[in-house]
Coordinates of C-alpha atoms and ligand atoms in Angstrom, one line a residue:
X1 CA -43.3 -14.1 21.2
X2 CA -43.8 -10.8 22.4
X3 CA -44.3 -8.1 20.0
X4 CA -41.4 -5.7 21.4
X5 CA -39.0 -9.3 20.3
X6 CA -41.1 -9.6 16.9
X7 CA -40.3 -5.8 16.3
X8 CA -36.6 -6.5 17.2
X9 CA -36.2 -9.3 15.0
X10 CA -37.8 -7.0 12.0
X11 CA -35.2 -4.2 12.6
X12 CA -32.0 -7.0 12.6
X13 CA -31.5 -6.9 9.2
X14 CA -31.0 -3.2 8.8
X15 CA -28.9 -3.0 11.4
X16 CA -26.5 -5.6 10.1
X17 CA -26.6 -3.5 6.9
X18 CA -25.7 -0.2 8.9
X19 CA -23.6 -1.7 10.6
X20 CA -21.3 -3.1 7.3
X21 CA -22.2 -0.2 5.6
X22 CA -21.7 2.6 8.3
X23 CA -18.5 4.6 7.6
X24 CA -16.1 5.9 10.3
X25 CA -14.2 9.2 10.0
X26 CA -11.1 10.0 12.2
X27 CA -11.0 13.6 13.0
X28 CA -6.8 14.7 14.3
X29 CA -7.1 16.1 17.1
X30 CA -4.8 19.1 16.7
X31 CA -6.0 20.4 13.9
X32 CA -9.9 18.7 13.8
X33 CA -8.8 17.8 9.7
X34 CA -10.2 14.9 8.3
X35 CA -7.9 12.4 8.3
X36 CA -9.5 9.4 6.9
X37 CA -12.8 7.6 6.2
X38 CA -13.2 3.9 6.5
X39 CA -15.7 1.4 5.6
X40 CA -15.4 -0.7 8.2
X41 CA -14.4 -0.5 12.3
X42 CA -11.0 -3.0 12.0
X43 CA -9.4 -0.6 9.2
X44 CA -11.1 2.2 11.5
X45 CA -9.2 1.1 14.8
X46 CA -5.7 0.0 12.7
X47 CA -5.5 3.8 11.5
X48 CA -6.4 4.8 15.1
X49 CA -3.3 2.8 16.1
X50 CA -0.8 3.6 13.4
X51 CA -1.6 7.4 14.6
X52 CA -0.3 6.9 17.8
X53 CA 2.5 5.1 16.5
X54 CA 3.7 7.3 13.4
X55 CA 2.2 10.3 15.2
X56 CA -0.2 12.6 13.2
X57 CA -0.4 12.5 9.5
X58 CA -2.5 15.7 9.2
X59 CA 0.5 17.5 7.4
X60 CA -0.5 16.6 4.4
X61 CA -3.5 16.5 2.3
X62 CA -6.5 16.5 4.6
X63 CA -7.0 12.6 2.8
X64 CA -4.2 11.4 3.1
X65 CA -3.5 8.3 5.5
X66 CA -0.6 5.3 6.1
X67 CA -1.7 1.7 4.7
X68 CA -3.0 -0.4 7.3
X69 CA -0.2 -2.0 9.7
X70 CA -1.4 -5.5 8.8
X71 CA -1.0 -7.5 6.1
X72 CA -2.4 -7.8 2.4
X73 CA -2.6 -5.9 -1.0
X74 CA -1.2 -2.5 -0.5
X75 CA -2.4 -1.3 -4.2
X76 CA -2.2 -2.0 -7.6
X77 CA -0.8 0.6 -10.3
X78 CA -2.9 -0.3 -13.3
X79 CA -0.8 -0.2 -17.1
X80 CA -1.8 1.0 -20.2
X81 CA 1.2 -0.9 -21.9
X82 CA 3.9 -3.3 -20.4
X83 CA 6.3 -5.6 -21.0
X84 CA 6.3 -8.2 -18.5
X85 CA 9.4 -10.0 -18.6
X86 CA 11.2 -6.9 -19.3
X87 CA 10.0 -4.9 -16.3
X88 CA 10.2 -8.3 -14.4
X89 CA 14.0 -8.4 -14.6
X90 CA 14.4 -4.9 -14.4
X91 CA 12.9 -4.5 -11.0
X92 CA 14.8 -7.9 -9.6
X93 CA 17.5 -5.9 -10.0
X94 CA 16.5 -2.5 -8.7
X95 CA 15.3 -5.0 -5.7
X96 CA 18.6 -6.6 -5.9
X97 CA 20.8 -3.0 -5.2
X98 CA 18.0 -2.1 -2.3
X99 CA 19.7 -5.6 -0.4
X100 CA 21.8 -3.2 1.7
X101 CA 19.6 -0.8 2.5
X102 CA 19.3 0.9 5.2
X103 CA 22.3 -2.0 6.3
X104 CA 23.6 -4.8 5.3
X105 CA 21.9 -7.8 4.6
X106 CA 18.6 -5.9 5.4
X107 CA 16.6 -7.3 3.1
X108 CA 17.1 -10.0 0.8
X109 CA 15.7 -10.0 -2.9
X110 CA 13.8 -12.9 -4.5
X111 CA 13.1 -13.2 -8.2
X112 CA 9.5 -15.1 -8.8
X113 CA 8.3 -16.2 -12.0
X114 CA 5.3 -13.3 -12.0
X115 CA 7.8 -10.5 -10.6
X116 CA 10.0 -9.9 -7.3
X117 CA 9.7 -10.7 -3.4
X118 CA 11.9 -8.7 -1.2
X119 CA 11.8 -10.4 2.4
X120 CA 12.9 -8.1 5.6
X121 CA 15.6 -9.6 8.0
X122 CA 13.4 -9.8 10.9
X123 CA 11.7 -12.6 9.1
X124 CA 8.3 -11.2 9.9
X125 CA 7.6 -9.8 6.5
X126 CA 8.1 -9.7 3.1
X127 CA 7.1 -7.2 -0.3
X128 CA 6.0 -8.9 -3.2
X129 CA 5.5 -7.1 -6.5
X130 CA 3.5 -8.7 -9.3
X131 CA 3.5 -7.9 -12.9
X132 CA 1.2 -8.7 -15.3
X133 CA -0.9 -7.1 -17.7
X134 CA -3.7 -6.0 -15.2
X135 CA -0.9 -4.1 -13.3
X136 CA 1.8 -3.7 -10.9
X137 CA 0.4 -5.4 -7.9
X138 CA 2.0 -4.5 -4.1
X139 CA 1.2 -7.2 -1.4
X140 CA 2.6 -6.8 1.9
X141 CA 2.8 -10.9 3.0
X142 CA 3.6 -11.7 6.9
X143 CA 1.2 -12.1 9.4
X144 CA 3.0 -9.5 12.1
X145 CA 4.6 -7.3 10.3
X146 CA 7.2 -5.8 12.6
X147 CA 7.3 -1.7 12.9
X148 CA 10.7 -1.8 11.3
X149 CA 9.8 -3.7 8.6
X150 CA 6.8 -1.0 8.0
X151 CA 9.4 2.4 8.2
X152 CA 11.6 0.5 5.8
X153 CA 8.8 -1.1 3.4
X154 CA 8.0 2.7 2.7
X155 CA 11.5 3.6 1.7
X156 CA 11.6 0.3 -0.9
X157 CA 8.3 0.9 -2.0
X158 CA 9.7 4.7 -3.0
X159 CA 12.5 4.0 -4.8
X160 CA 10.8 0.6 -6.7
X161 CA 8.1 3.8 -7.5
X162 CA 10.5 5.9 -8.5
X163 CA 12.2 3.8 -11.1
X164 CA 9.3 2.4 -12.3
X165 CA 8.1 6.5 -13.2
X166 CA 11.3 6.5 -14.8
X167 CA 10.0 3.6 -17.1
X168 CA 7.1 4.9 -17.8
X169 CA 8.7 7.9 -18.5
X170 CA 11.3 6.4 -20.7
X171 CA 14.2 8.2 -18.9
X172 CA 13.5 11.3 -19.3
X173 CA 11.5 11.0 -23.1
X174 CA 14.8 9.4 -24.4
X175 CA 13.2 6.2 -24.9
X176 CA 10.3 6.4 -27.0
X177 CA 6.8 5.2 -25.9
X178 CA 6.8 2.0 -27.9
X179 CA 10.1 0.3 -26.4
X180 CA 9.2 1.5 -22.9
X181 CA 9.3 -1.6 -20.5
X182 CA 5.6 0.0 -19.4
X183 CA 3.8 3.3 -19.8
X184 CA 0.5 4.1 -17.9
X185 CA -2.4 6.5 -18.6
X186 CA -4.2 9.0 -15.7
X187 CA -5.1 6.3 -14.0
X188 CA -1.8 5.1 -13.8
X189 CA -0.5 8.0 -12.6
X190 CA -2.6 8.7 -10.5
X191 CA -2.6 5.5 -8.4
X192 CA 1.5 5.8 -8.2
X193 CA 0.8 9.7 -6.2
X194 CA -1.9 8.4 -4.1
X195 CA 0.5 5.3 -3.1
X196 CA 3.5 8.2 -2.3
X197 CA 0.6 10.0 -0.4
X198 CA 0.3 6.9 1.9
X199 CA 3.9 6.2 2.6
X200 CA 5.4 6.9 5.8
X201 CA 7.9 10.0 5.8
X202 CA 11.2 9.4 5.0
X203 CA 12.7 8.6 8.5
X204 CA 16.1 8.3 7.3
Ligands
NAG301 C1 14.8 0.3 9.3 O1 15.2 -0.8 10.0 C2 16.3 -0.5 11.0 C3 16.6 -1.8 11.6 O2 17.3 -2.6 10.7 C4 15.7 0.5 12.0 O3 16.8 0.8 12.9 C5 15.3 1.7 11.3 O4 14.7 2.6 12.2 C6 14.2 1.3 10.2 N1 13.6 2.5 9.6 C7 14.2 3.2 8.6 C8 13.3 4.3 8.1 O5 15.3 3.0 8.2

């Protein structure tokens, strides 16, 4: 073996870590802001894409980006106390009045024995929330998720959000902290305004 090949071979290994490990930032090109850093060239290329499609998400905070298009686990909002069946039935039927929305029969609401699937009427996708005690888990299921389905996911994952603040706020303090169906601590918090950050504008 030549030595230029030996010298090769001895450099492969870092290069498959650089290459894993090597982050990608996506600069908008209007405004040269940050828009997003990603670990790894797929995620890198999807954001590149959703860009194009939902235009330029610059306007707000320079970190902010969409979930990717594809799909998967969307986030999870951990909980510092819950109460699973409770919440479990009460989001069915939060799930249950967003049927109609934004026309009838658009999506159609499923309860599950661990929390709620909401399936789009396109039949290409599908939300499923789970509850348990690690959290409030958003998976996106579906291997092509149609565009549609995306613009209206966001608008069901809002309002699901918003009523499940309203839990954790116990309507408004009137319900006090130890019959709430589930409260959360910072972290809580703060993974329910990072998931708003990443939701495509209200098109509607
Ligand atoms: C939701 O889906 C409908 C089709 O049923 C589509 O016309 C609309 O643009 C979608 N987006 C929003 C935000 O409603």
């Amino acid at each position: 073996m030549s030595r230029i090949v030996v010298f090769l071979l001895l450099l492969l290994p870092q290069a498959c870590a650089w290459w894993t490990t090597s982050s990608f930032t996506y600069l908008s090109r209007s405004s040269g802001a940050k828009l997003a850093t990603t670990t790894s060239p797929s995620t890198f290329l999807e954001q590149r894409l959703q860009s194009k499609i939902y235009g330029d998400n610059s306007e707000g905070s320079s970190s902010s980006r969409l979930f990717p298009s594809g799909p998967g686990e969307l986030f999870n909002v951990p909980v510092k106390t819950i109460k699973p069946s409770g919440l479990r039935l009460s989001l069915a039927l939060v799930a249950l009045g967003l049927q109609n929305t934004p026309v009838q029969g658009a999506w159609v609401a499923q309860q599950e024995d661990d929390g709620v699937t909401i399936f789009w009427n396109d039949g290409t996708a599908a939300l499923n929330v789970k509850i348990s005690y690690l959290g409030i888990l958003f998976t996106r299921m579906g291997e092509e998720p149609s565009l549609p389905y995306q613009l209206n996911e966001s608008n069901v994952i809002r309002e699901l959000l918003e009523e499940i603040e309203d839990f954790g706020k116990g309507d408004g303090g009137a319900v006090e902290e130890t019959n709430r169906l589930v409260t959360f601590d910072e972290e809580g918090w703060a993974a329910i305004e990072n998931a708003k950050g990443m939701l495509i504008k209200d098109a509607n």
